[in-house]
Amino acid sequence: GAGVSQTPSNKVTEKGKYVELRCDPISGHTALYWYRQSLGQGPEFLIYFQGTGAADDSGLPNDRFFAVRPEGSVSTLKIQRTERGDSAVYLCASSLIHLENTGELFFGEGSRLTVL
Amino acid sequence: SQQGEEDPQALSIQEGENATMNCSYKTSINNLQWYRQNSGRGLVHLILIRSNEREKHSGRLRVTLDTSKKSSSLLITASRAADTASYFCATDEGSQGNLIFGKGTKLSVKP
């Protein structure tokens, strides 16, 4: 497709379960970002990939959160032992990164995670 | 962490009026961007202004940047009901490559 695709669009799980959220970026975009957005708040940075490597994972809240991008395209955000506080919309974005300046981000529609 | 802080948090105007939203940030930047988000949707990029630019226009949008005050403003002229959305500013942090968003301004344009 032409845009950033995120699946699932909605995920309801029980506390303690494991969750995977998938992001398929725009073809050719080397940079990929994960954000988390709670109701009424701005997107909170989680992790940023440049190619296959995590260039900055300082936003991951704790070691229950992990993200991979093994072939430099699709990325998966993994959340272990989910807690009710993990409930949020998880946004993925991609961009053509510029060496000196962060370029425009293209966002997906998000994955809404609800932990019961 | 959130770098930008938008002001006001919420703004309600009549169609045809102008809407001004402000953003303040804390550290030095290479550029500042504004995004729009319709309820329940992803964010859409509106405009990017570089640190060496003071003003930029795109259609009904006008963005200013004052690096000495670490602030930016977004002006939407002749607003329409379809402009109803949340607006976020976002700044890079030096050469890290990531973007940090503010909490946003929720704009409501009444027909």
JSON list of C-alpha atoms in Angstrom, two decimals:
[
{"chain": "A", "resi": 1, "resn": "GLY", "atom": "CA", "xyz": [0.00, 0.00, 0.00]},
{"chain": "A", "resi": 2, "resn": "ALA", "atom": "CA", "xyz": [0.91, 3.62, -0.25]},
{"chain": "A", "resi": 3, "resn": "GLY", "atom": "CA", "xyz": [0.78, 4.45, 3.47]},
{"chain": "A", "resi": 4, "resn": "VAL", "atom": "CA", "xyz": [1.97, 3.10, 6.79]},
{"chain": "A", "resi": 5, "resn": "SER", "atom": "CA", "xyz": [-0.05, 0.04, 7.76]},
{"chain": "A", "resi": 6, "resn": "GLN", "atom": "CA", "xyz": [-0.57, -1.10, 11.35]},
{"chain": "A", "resi": 7, "resn": "THR", "atom": "CA", "xyz": [-2.16, -4.31, 12.55]},
{"chain": "A", "resi": 8, "resn": "PRO", "atom": "CA", "xyz": [-4.22, -5.08, 14.46]},
{"chain": "A", "resi": 9, "resn": "SER", "atom": "CA", "xyz": [-6.26, -1.90, 14.58]},
{"chain": "A", "resi": 10, "resn": "ASN", "atom": "CA", "xyz": [-7.75, -3.00, 17.87]},
{"chain": "A", "resi": 11, "resn": "LYS", "atom": "CA", "xyz": [-6.47, -5.48, 20.43]},
{"chain": "A", "resi": 12, "resn": "VAL", "atom": "CA", "xyz": [-8.15, -6.41, 23.69]},
{"chain": "A", "resi": 13, "resn": "THR", "atom": "CA", "xyz": [-6.15, -8.61, 26.03]},
{"chain": "A", "resi": 14, "resn": "GLU", "atom": "CA", "xyz": [-6.04, -9.65, 29.63]},
{"chain": "A", "resi": 15, "resn": "LYS", "atom": "CA", "xyz": [-3.53, -8.47, 32.16]},
{"chain": "A", "resi": 16, "resn": "GLY", "atom": "CA", "xyz": [-0.38, -10.58, 32.08]},
{"chain": "A", "resi": 17, "resn": "LYS", "atom": "CA", "xyz": [-0.70, -11.62, 28.44]},
{"chain": "A", "resi": 18, "resn": "TYR", "atom": "CA", "xyz": [1.84, -11.09, 25.67]},
{"chain": "A", "resi": 19, "resn": "VAL", "atom": "CA", "xyz": [1.02, -8.77, 22.75]},
{"chain": "A", "resi": 20, "resn": "GLU", "atom": "CA", "xyz": [2.61, -8.08, 19.38]},
{"chain": "A", "resi": 21, "resn": "LEU", "atom": "CA", "xyz": [1.81, -5.03, 17.28]},
{"chain": "A", "resi": 22, "resn": "ARG", "atom": "CA", "xyz": [2.95, -4.87, 13.69]},
{"chain": "A", "resi": 23, "resn": "CYS", "atom": "CA", "xyz": [3.96, -1.91, 11.53]},
{"chain": "A", "resi": 24, "resn": "ASP", "atom": "CA", "xyz": [4.53, -1.98, 7.77]},
{"chain": "A", "resi": 25, "resn": "PRO", "atom": "CA", "xyz": [6.20, 1.31, 6.76]},
{"chain": "A", "resi": 26, "resn": "ILE", "atom": "CA", "xyz": [6.18, 3.11, 3.43]},
{"chain": "A", "resi": 27, "resn": "SER", "atom": "CA", "xyz": [8.46, 1.31, 1.01]},
{"chain": "A", "resi": 28, "resn": "GLY", "atom": "CA", "xyz": [11.93, 2.83, 0.94]},
{"chain": "A", "resi": 29, "resn": "HIS", "atom": "CA", "xyz": [11.62, 4.69, 4.23]},
{"chain": "A", "resi": 30, "resn": "THR", "atom": "CA", "xyz": [14.69, 3.91, 6.28]},
{"chain": "A", "resi": 31, "resn": "ALA", "atom": "CA", "xyz": [13.51, 5.42, 9.55]},
{"chain": "A", "resi": 32, "resn": "LEU", "atom": "CA", "xyz": [10.71, 3.90, 11.64]},
{"chain": "A", "resi": 33, "resn": "TYR", "atom": "CA", "xyz": [9.27, 5.24, 14.87]},
{"chain": "A", "resi": 34, "resn": "TRP", "atom": "CA", "xyz": [6.98, 3.88, 17.57]},
{"chain": "A", "resi": 35, "resn": "TYR", "atom": "CA", "xyz": [4.94, 6.22, 19.75]},
{"chain": "A", "resi": 36, "resn": "ARG", "atom": "CA", "xyz": [2.32, 5.64, 22.41]},
{"chain": "A", "resi": 37, "resn": "GLN", "atom": "CA", "xyz": [-0.63, 7.98, 22.84]},
{"chain": "A", "resi": 38, "resn": "SER", "atom": "CA", "xyz": [-2.97, 8.08, 25.80]},
{"chain": "A", "resi": 39, "resn": "LEU", "atom": "CA", "xyz": [-6.34, 9.81, 25.65]},
{"chain": "A", "resi": 40, "resn": "GLY", "atom": "CA", "xyz": [-5.99, 13.58, 25.50]},
{"chain": "A", "resi": 41, "resn": "GLN", "atom": "CA", "xyz": [-2.21, 13.47, 25.35]},
{"chain": "A", "resi": 42, "resn": "GLY", "atom": "CA", "xyz": [0.39, 13.91, 22.66]},
{"chain": "A", "resi": 43, "resn": "PRO", "atom": "CA", "xyz": [2.32, 10.99, 21.19]},
{"chain": "A", "resi": 44, "resn": "GLU", "atom": "CA", "xyz": [5.00, 9.75, 23.58]},
{"chain": "A", "resi": 45, "resn": "PHE", "atom": "CA", "xyz": [8.21, 8.59, 21.90]},
{"chain": "A", "resi": 46, "resn": "LEU", "atom": "CA", "xyz": [9.14, 4.95, 22.47]},
{"chain": "A", "resi": 47, "resn": "ILE", "atom": "CA", "xyz": [11.80, 3.86, 19.99]},
{"chain": "A", "resi": 48, "resn": "TYR", "atom": "CA", "xyz": [13.30, 4.85, 16.65]},
{"chain": "A", "resi": 49, "resn": "PHE", "atom": "CA", "xyz": [14.97, 2.60, 14.06]},
{"chain": "A", "resi": 50, "resn": "GLN", "atom": "CA", "xyz": [17.36, 3.64, 11.35]},
{"chain": "A", "resi": 51, "resn": "GLY", "atom": "CA", "xyz": [17.47, 0.60, 9.07]},
{"chain": "A", "resi": 52, "resn": "THR", "atom": "CA", "xyz": [17.59, -2.57, 11.16]},
{"chain": "A", "resi": 53, "resn": "GLY", "atom": "CA", "xyz": [19.11, -1.06, 14.27]},
{"chain": "A", "resi": 54, "resn": "ALA", "atom": "CA", "xyz": [17.45, 0.80, 17.10]},
{"chain": "A", "resi": 55, "resn": "ALA", "atom": "CA", "xyz": [19.02, 4.26, 16.92]},
{"chain": "A", "resi": 56, "resn": "ASP", "atom": "CA", "xyz": [17.27, 5.42, 20.09]},
{"chain": "A", "resi": 57, "resn": "ASP", "atom": "CA", "xyz": [15.25, 3.23, 22.46]},
{"chain": "A", "resi": 58, "resn": "SER", "atom": "CA", "xyz": [15.31, 5.65, 25.37]},
{"chain": "A", "resi": 59, "resn": "GLY", "atom": "CA", "xyz": [11.52, 6.00, 25.36]},
{"chain": "A", "resi": 60, "resn": "LEU", "atom": "CA", "xyz": [10.74, 2.36, 26.12]},
{"chain": "A", "resi": 61, "resn": "PRO", "atom": "CA", "xyz": [9.19, 2.51, 29.60]},
{"chain": "A", "resi": 62, "resn": "ASN", "atom": "CA", "xyz": [10.66, -0.74, 30.95]},
{"chain": "A", "resi": 63, "resn": "ASP", "atom": "CA", "xyz": [12.04, -4.11, 29.91]},
{"chain": "A", "resi": 64, "resn": "ARG", "atom": "CA", "xyz": [8.56, -5.49, 29.19]},
{"chain": "A", "resi": 65, "resn": "PHE", "atom": "CA", "xyz": [8.65, -3.50, 25.97]},
{"chain": "A", "resi": 66, "resn": "PHE", "atom": "CA", "xyz": [10.78, -4.59, 23.04]},
{"chain": "A", "resi": 67, "resn": "ALA", "atom": "CA", "xyz": [10.77, -3.80, 19.33]},
{"chain": "A", "resi": 68, "resn": "VAL", "atom": "CA", "xyz": [12.49, -5.38, 16.34]},
{"chain": "A", "resi": 69, "resn": "ARG", "atom": "CA", "xyz": [12.97, -4.56, 12.68]},
{"chain": "A", "resi": 70, "resn": "PRO", "atom": "CA", "xyz": [15.00, -7.54, 11.42]},
{"chain": "A", "resi": 71, "resn": "GLU", "atom": "CA", "xyz": [15.06, -6.73, 7.69]},
{"chain": "A", "resi": 72, "resn": "GLY", "atom": "CA", "xyz": [14.86, -2.97, 7.88]},
{"chain": "A", "resi": 73, "resn": "SER", "atom": "CA", "xyz": [11.23, -2.83, 6.81]},
{"chain": "A", "resi": 74, "resn": "VAL", "atom": "CA", "xyz": [8.41, -4.31, 8.92]},
{"chain": "A", "resi": 75, "resn": "SER", "atom": "CA", "xyz": [8.69, -3.73, 12.66]},
{"chain": "A", "resi": 76, "resn": "THR", "atom": "CA", "xyz": [7.05, -5.49, 15.57]},
{"chain": "A", "resi": 77, "resn": "LEU", "atom": "CA", "xyz": [6.49, -3.95, 18.99]},
{"chain": "A", "resi": 78, "resn": "LYS", "atom": "CA", "xyz": [6.32, -6.63, 21.67]},
{"chain": "A", "resi": 79, "resn": "ILE", "atom": "CA", "xyz": [4.84, -6.16, 25.11]},
{"chain": "A", "resi": 80, "resn": "GLN", "atom": "CA", "xyz": [5.26, -8.86, 27.74]},
{"chain": "A", "resi": 81, "resn": "ARG", "atom": "CA", "xyz": [3.16, -9.33, 30.87]},
{"chain": "A", "resi": 82, "resn": "THR", "atom": "CA", "xyz": [0.79, -6.56, 29.89]},
{"chain": "A", "resi": 83, "resn": "GLU", "atom": "CA", "xyz": [-0.55, -4.25, 32.56]},
{"chain": "A", "resi": 84, "resn": "ARG", "atom": "CA", "xyz": [-3.69, -2.10, 32.56]},
{"chain": "A", "resi": 85, "resn": "GLY", "atom": "CA", "xyz": [-1.48, 0.99, 32.32]},
{"chain": "A", "resi": 86, "resn": "ASP", "atom": "CA", "xyz": [-0.25, -0.21, 28.92]},
{"chain": "A", "resi": 87, "resn": "SER", "atom": "CA", "xyz": [-3.68, 0.57, 27.46]},
{"chain": "A", "resi": 88, "resn": "ALA", "atom": "CA", "xyz": [-3.19, 3.23, 24.79]},
{"chain": "A", "resi": 89, "resn": "VAL", "atom": "CA", "xyz": [-3.02, 3.78, 21.05]},
{"chain": "A", "resi": 90, "resn": "TYR", "atom": "CA", "xyz": [0.35, 2.67, 19.67]},
{"chain": "A", "resi": 91, "resn": "LEU", "atom": "CA", "xyz": [1.34, 4.72, 16.65]},
{"chain": "A", "resi": 92, "resn": "CYS", "atom": "CA", "xyz": [3.94, 3.83, 14.08]},
{"chain": "A", "resi": 93, "resn": "ALA", "atom": "CA", "xyz": [5.51, 6.31, 11.66]},
{"chain": "A", "resi": 94, "resn": "SER", "atom": "CA", "xyz": [8.14, 6.17, 8.95]},
{"chain": "A", "resi": 95, "resn": "SER", "atom": "CA", "xyz": [10.25, 8.75, 7.17]},
{"chain": "A", "resi": 96, "resn": "LEU", "atom": "CA", "xyz": [13.02, 9.36, 4.70]},
{"chain": "A", "resi": 97, "resn": "ILE", "atom": "CA", "xyz": [15.63, 10.40, 7.19]},
{"chain": "A", "resi": 98, "resn": "HIS", "atom": "CA", "xyz": [17.93, 13.27, 6.41]},
{"chain": "A", "resi": 99, "resn": "LEU", "atom": "CA", "xyz": [21.43, 13.20, 7.79]},
{"chain": "A", "resi": 100, "resn": "GLU", "atom": "CA", "xyz": [21.14, 16.52, 9.59]},
{"chain": "A", "resi": 101, "resn": "ASN", "atom": "CA", "xyz": [17.43, 17.02, 10.01]},
{"chain": "A", "resi": 102, "resn": "THR", "atom": "CA", "xyz": [14.56, 14.81, 10.94]},
{"chain": "A", "resi": 103, "resn": "GLY", "atom": "CA", "xyz": [12.18, 14.73, 8.01]},
{"chain": "A", "resi": 104, "resn": "GLU", "atom": "CA", "xyz": [8.42, 14.57, 7.82]},
{"chain": "A", "resi": 105, "resn": "LEU", "atom": "CA", "xyz": [6.87, 11.57, 9.56]},
{"chain": "A", "resi": 106, "resn": "PHE", "atom": "CA", "xyz": [4.11, 9.55, 7.92]},
{"chain": "A", "resi": 107, "resn": "PHE", "atom": "CA", "xyz": [1.87, 7.94, 10.51]},
{"chain": "A", "resi": 108, "resn": "GLY", "atom": "CA", "xyz": [-0.28, 4.86, 10.47]},
{"chain": "A", "resi": 109, "resn": "GLU", "atom": "CA", "xyz": [-3.77, 4.82, 11.94]},
{"chain": "A", "resi": 110, "resn": "GLY", "atom": "CA", "xyz": [-2.54, 3.20, 15.13]},
{"chain": "A", "resi": 111, "resn": "SER", "atom": "CA", "xyz": [-3.22, 0.04, 17.11]},
{"chain": "A", "resi": 112, "resn": "ARG", "atom": "CA", "xyz": [-5.57, 0.55, 20.04]},
{"chain": "A", "resi": 113, "resn": "LEU", "atom": "CA", "xyz": [-4.53, -1.73, 22.90]},
{"chain": "A", "resi": 114, "resn": "THR", "atom": "CA", "xyz": [-6.89, -2.36, 25.78]},
{"chain": "A", "resi": 115, "resn": "VAL", "atom": "CA", "xyz": [-5.66, -4.40, 28.73]},
{"chain": "A", "resi": 116, "resn": "LEU", "atom": "CA", "xyz": [-8.46, -5.66, 30.94]},
{"chain": "B", "resi": 1, "resn": "SER", "atom": "CA", "xyz": [9.37, 12.92, 27.53]},
{"chain": "B", "resi": 2, "resn": "GLN", "atom": "CA", "xyz": [7.64, 15.83, 25.82]},
{"chain": "B", "resi": 3, "resn": "GLN", "atom": "CA", "xyz": [9.61, 18.72, 24.38]},
{"chain": "B", "resi": 4, "resn": "GLY", "atom": "CA", "xyz": [6.93, 21.00, 23.01]},
{"chain": "B", "resi": 5, "resn": "GLU", "atom": "CA", "xyz": [4.11, 22.50, 25.02]},
{"chain": "B", "resi": 6, "resn": "GLU", "atom": "CA", "xyz": [1.15, 23.88, 23.12]},
{"chain": "B", "resi": 7, "resn": "ASP", "atom": "CA", "xyz": [-1.03, 26.73, 24.24]},
{"chain": "B", "resi": 8, "resn": "PRO", "atom": "CA", "xyz": [-3.98, 26.90, 24.56]},
{"chain": "B", "resi": 9, "resn": "GLN", "atom": "CA", "xyz": [-4.98, 23.34, 25.42]},
{"chain": "B", "resi": 10, "resn": "ALA", "atom": "CA", "xyz": [-8.35, 23.91, 23.78]},
{"chain": "B", "resi": 11, "resn": "LEU", "atom": "CA", "xyz": [-9.68, 26.55, 21.41]},
{"chain": "B", "resi": 12, "resn": "SER", "atom": "CA", "xyz": [-13.24, 27.05, 20.18]},
{"chain": "B", "resi": 13, "resn": "ILE", "atom": "CA", "xyz": [-13.98, 29.49, 17.36]},
{"chain": "B", "resi": 14, "resn": "GLN", "atom": "CA", "xyz": [-16.59, 30.23, 14.71]},
{"chain": "B", "resi": 15, "resn": "GLU", "atom": "CA", "xyz": [-16.12, 29.32, 11.08]},
{"chain": "B", "resi": 16, "resn": "GLY", "atom": "CA", "xyz": [-14.33, 32.09, 9.21]},
{"chain": "B", "resi": 17, "resn": "GLU", "atom": "CA", "xyz": [-12.32, 33.26, 12.21]},
{"chain": "B", "resi": 18, "resn": "ASN", "atom": "CA", "xyz": [-8.56, 32.82, 12.53]},
{"chain": "B", "resi": 19, "resn": "ALA", "atom": "CA", "xyz": [-7.08, 30.29, 14.96]},
{"chain": "B", "resi": 20, "resn": "THR", "atom": "CA", "xyz": [-3.69, 30.80, 16.58]},
{"chain": "B", "resi": 21, "resn": "MET", "atom": "CA", "xyz": [-1.88, 28.09, 18.50]},
{"chain": "B", "resi": 22, "resn": "ASN", "atom": "CA", "xyz": [1.45, 28.46, 20.23]},
{"chain": "B", "resi": 23, "resn": "CYS", "atom": "CA", "xyz": [4.21, 26.03, 21.04]},
{"chain": "B", "resi": 24, "resn": "SER", "atom": "CA", "xyz": [7.18, 26.40, 23.37]},
{"chain": "B", "resi": 25, "resn": "TYR", "atom": "CA", "xyz": [10.16, 24.07, 23.56]},
{"chain": "B", "resi": 26, "resn": "LYS", "atom": "CA", "xyz": [13.17, 23.66, 25.78]},
{"chain": "B", "resi": 27, "resn": "THR", "atom": "CA", "xyz": [16.33, 22.65, 23.90]},
{"chain": "B", "resi": 28, "resn": "SER", "atom": "CA", "xyz": [17.99, 23.75, 20.67]},
{"chain": "B", "resi": 29, "resn": "ILE", "atom": "CA", "xyz": [16.43, 22.34, 17.53]},
{"chain": "B", "resi": 30, "resn": "ASN", "atom": "CA", "xyz": [17.18, 21.78, 13.84]},
{"chain": "B", "resi": 31, "resn": "ASN", "atom": "CA", "xyz": [13.54, 22.09, 12.85]},
{"chain": "B", "resi": 32, "resn": "LEU", "atom": "CA", "xyz": [10.02, 22.27, 14.22]},
{"chain": "B", "resi": 33, "resn": "GLN", "atom": "CA", "xyz": [7.02, 20.58, 12.69]},
{"chain": "B", "resi": 34, "resn": "TRP", "atom": "CA", "xyz": [3.27, 20.89, 13.10]},
{"chain": "B", "resi": 35, "resn": "TYR", "atom": "CA", "xyz": [0.90, 17.92, 12.80]},
{"chain": "B", "resi": 36, "resn": "ARG", "atom": "CA", "xyz": [-2.84, 17.55, 12.80]},
{"chain": "B", "resi": 37, "resn": "GLN", "atom": "CA", "xyz": [-4.85, 14.65, 14.21]},
{"chain": "B", "resi": 38, "resn": "ASN", "atom": "CA", "xyz": [-8.53, 14.01, 13.63]},
{"chain": "B", "resi": 39, "resn": "SER", "atom": "CA", "xyz": [-10.24, 12.15, 16.43]},
{"chain": "B", "resi": 40, "resn": "GLY", "atom": "CA", "xyz": [-9.31, 8.48, 16.43]},
{"chain": "B", "resi": 41, "resn": "ARG", "atom": "CA", "xyz": [-6.95, 8.80, 13.49]},
{"chain": "B", "resi": 42, "resn": "GLY", "atom": "CA", "xyz": [-3.21, 9.00, 12.88]},
{"chain": "B", "resi": 43, "resn": "LEU", "atom": "CA", "xyz": [-1.27, 12.24, 12.67]},
{"chain": "B", "resi": 44, "resn": "VAL", "atom": "CA", "xyz": [-0.84, 14.13, 9.42]},
{"chain": "B", "resi": 45, "resn": "HIS", "atom": "CA", "xyz": [2.12, 16.38, 8.73]},
{"chain": "B", "resi": 46, "resn": "LEU", "atom": "CA", "xyz": [1.21, 20.01, 8.04]},
{"chain": "B", "resi": 47, "resn": "ILE", "atom": "CA", "xyz": [4.39, 22.04, 7.80]},
{"chain": "B", "resi": 48, "resn": "LEU", "atom": "CA", "xyz": [8.08, 22.01, 8.74]},
{"chain": "B", "resi": 49, "resn": "ILE", "atom": "CA", "xyz": [10.09, 25.11, 9.60]},
{"chain": "B", "resi": 50, "resn": "ARG", "atom": "CA", "xyz": [13.86, 25.00, 9.93]},
{"chain": "B", "resi": 51, "resn": "SER", "atom": "CA", "xyz": [15.77, 26.72, 12.69]},
{"chain": "B", "resi": 52, "resn": "ASN", "atom": "CA", "xyz": [17.16, 29.31, 10.26]},
{"chain": "B", "resi": 53, "resn": "GLU", "atom": "CA", "xyz": [13.68, 30.26, 9.03]},
{"chain": "B", "resi": 54, "resn": "ARG", "atom": "CA", "xyz": [11.40, 32.77, 10.74]},
{"chain": "B", "resi": 55, "resn": "GLU", "atom": "CA", "xyz": [8.15, 32.33, 8.86]},
{"chain": "B", "resi": 56, "resn": "LYS", "atom": "CA", "xyz": [6.60, 29.87, 6.45]},
{"chain": "B", "resi": 57, "resn": "HIS", "atom": "CA", "xyz": [3.30, 29.69, 4.62]},
{"chain": "B", "resi": 58, "resn": "SER", "atom": "CA", "xyz": [1.30, 26.80, 3.21]},
{"chain": "B", "resi": 59, "resn": "GLY", "atom": "CA", "xyz": [-2.18, 27.58, 1.94]},
{"chain": "B", "resi": 60, "resn": "ARG", "atom": "CA", "xyz": [-4.20, 28.90, 4.90]},
{"chain": "B", "resi": 61, "resn": "LEU", "atom": "CA", "xyz": [-1.41, 27.99, 7.32]},
{"chain": "B", "resi": 62, "resn": "ARG", "atom": "CA", "xyz": [1.23, 30.37, 8.59]},
{"chain": "B", "resi": 63, "resn": "VAL", "atom": "CA", "xyz": [3.96, 29.24, 10.94]},
{"chain": "B", "resi": 64, "resn": "THR", "atom": "CA", "xyz": [6.45, 31.45, 12.75]},
{"chain": "B", "resi": 65, "resn": "LEU", "atom": "CA", "xyz": [9.53, 30.44, 14.69]},
{"chain": "B", "resi": 66, "resn": "ASP", "atom": "CA", "xyz": [11.42, 32.47, 17.26]},
{"chain": "B", "resi": 67, "resn": "THR", "atom": "CA", "xyz": [14.50, 30.53, 18.31]},
{"chain": "B", "resi": 68, "resn": "SER", "atom": "CA", "xyz": [15.53, 33.18, 20.84]},
{"chain": "B", "resi": 69, "resn": "LYS", "atom": "CA", "xyz": [12.28, 32.61, 22.72]},
{"chain": "B", "resi": 70, "resn": "LYS", "atom": "CA", "xyz": [12.14, 28.91, 21.83]},
{"chain": "B", "resi": 71, "resn": "SER", "atom": "CA", "xyz": [8.60, 29.31, 20.57]},
{"chain": "B", "resi": 72, "resn": "SER", "atom": "CA", "xyz": [6.50, 28.82, 17.46]},
{"chain": "B", "resi": 73, "resn": "SER", "atom": "CA", "xyz": [2.99, 29.72, 16.43]},
{"chain": "B", "resi": 74, "resn": "LEU", "atom": "CA", "xyz": [0.57, 28.18, 13.95]},
{"chain": "B", "resi": 75, "resn": "LEU", "atom": "CA", "xyz": [-2.05, 30.43, 12.42]},
{"chain": "B", "resi": 76, "resn": "ILE", "atom": "CA", "xyz": [-4.98, 28.98, 10.49]},
{"chain": "B", "resi": 77, "resn": "THR", "atom": "CA", "xyz": [-6.78, 31.71, 8.57]},
{"chain": "B", "resi": 78, "resn": "ALA", "atom": "CA", "xyz": [-10.46, 31.67, 7.56]},
{"chain": "B", "resi": 79, "resn": "SER", "atom": "CA", "xyz": [-11.10, 28.51, 9.54]},
{"chain": "B", "resi": 80, "resn": "ARG", "atom": "CA", "xyz": [-13.57, 25.87, 8.40]},
{"chain": "B", "resi": 81, "resn": "ALA", "atom": "CA", "xyz": [-15.53, 23.26, 10.34]},
{"chain": "B", "resi": 82, "resn": "ALA", "atom": "CA", "xyz": [-13.28, 20.64, 8.71]},
{"chain": "B", "resi": 83, "resn": "ASP", "atom": "CA", "xyz": [-10.29, 22.18, 10.53]},
{"chain": "B", "resi": 84, "resn": "THR", "atom": "CA", "xyz": [-11.67, 20.75, 13.78]},
{"chain": "B", "resi": 85, "resn": "ALA", "atom": "CA", "xyz": [-8.88, 18.51, 15.09]},
{"chain": "B", "resi": 86, "resn": "SER", "atom": "CA", "xyz": [-5.98, 18.40, 17.53]},
{"chain": "B", "resi": 87, "resn": "TYR", "atom": "CA", "xyz": [-2.79, 20.16, 16.51]},
{"chain": "B", "resi": 88, "resn": "PHE", "atom": "CA", "xyz": [0.64, 19.17, 17.75]},
{"chain": "B", "resi": 89, "resn": "CYS", "atom": "CA", "xyz": [4.05, 20.71, 17.44]},
{"chain": "B", "resi": 90, "resn": "ALA", "atom": "CA", "xyz": [7.07, 18.42, 17.32]},
{"chain": "B", "resi": 91, "resn": "THR", "atom": "CA", "xyz": [10.77, 19.14, 17.62]},
{"chain": "B", "resi": 92, "resn": "ASP", "atom": "CA", "xyz": [13.89, 17.14, 16.97]},
{"chain": "B", "resi": 93, "resn": "GLU", "atom": "CA", "xyz": [16.54, 16.90, 19.66]},
{"chain": "B", "resi": 94, "resn": "GLY", "atom": "CA", "xyz": [19.79, 17.86, 18.02]},
{"chain": "B", "resi": 95, "resn": "SER", "atom": "CA", "xyz": [20.96, 15.04, 15.78]},
{"chain": "B", "resi": 96, "resn": "GLN", "atom": "CA", "xyz": [19.16, 12.19, 17.54]},
{"chain": "B", "resi": 97, "resn": "GLY", "atom": "CA", "xyz": [16.76, 11.78, 14.64]},
{"chain": "B", "resi": 98, "resn": "ASN", "atom": "CA", "xyz": [13.61, 11.32, 16.67]},
{"chain": "B", "resi": 99, "resn": "LEU", "atom": "CA", "xyz": [10.73, 13.77, 17.09]},
{"chain": "B", "resi": 100, "resn": "ILE", "atom": "CA", "xyz": [9.27, 14.77, 20.42]},
{"chain": "B", "resi": 101, "resn": "PHE", "atom": "CA", "xyz": [5.64, 15.90, 20.48]},
{"chain": "B", "resi": 102, "resn": "GLY", "atom": "CA", "xyz": [3.79, 18.31, 22.71]},
{"chain": "B", "resi": 103, "resn": "LYS", "atom": "CA", "xyz": [0.41, 17.70, 24.33]},
{"chain": "B", "resi": 104, "resn": "GLY", "atom": "CA", "xyz": [-1.51, 19.45, 21.60]},
{"chain": "B", "resi": 105, "resn": "THR", "atom": "CA", "xyz": [-4.20, 22.05, 21.13]},
{"chain": "B", "resi": 106, "resn": "LYS", "atom": "CA", "xyz": [-7.72, 20.80, 20.55]},
{"chain": "B", "resi": 107, "resn": "LEU", "atom": "CA", "xyz": [-9.38, 23.10, 18.02]},
{"chain": "B", "resi": 108, "resn": "SER", "atom": "CA", "xyz": [-13.13, 23.18, 17.54]},
{"chain": "B", "resi": 109, "resn": "VAL", "atom": "CA", "xyz": [-14.52, 25.22, 14.64]},
{"chain": "B", "resi": 110, "resn": "LYS", "atom": "CA", "xyz": [-18.25, 25.73, 14.82]},
{"chain": "B", "resi": 111, "resn": "PRO", "atom": "CA", "xyz": [-20.23, 26.19, 11.58]}
]
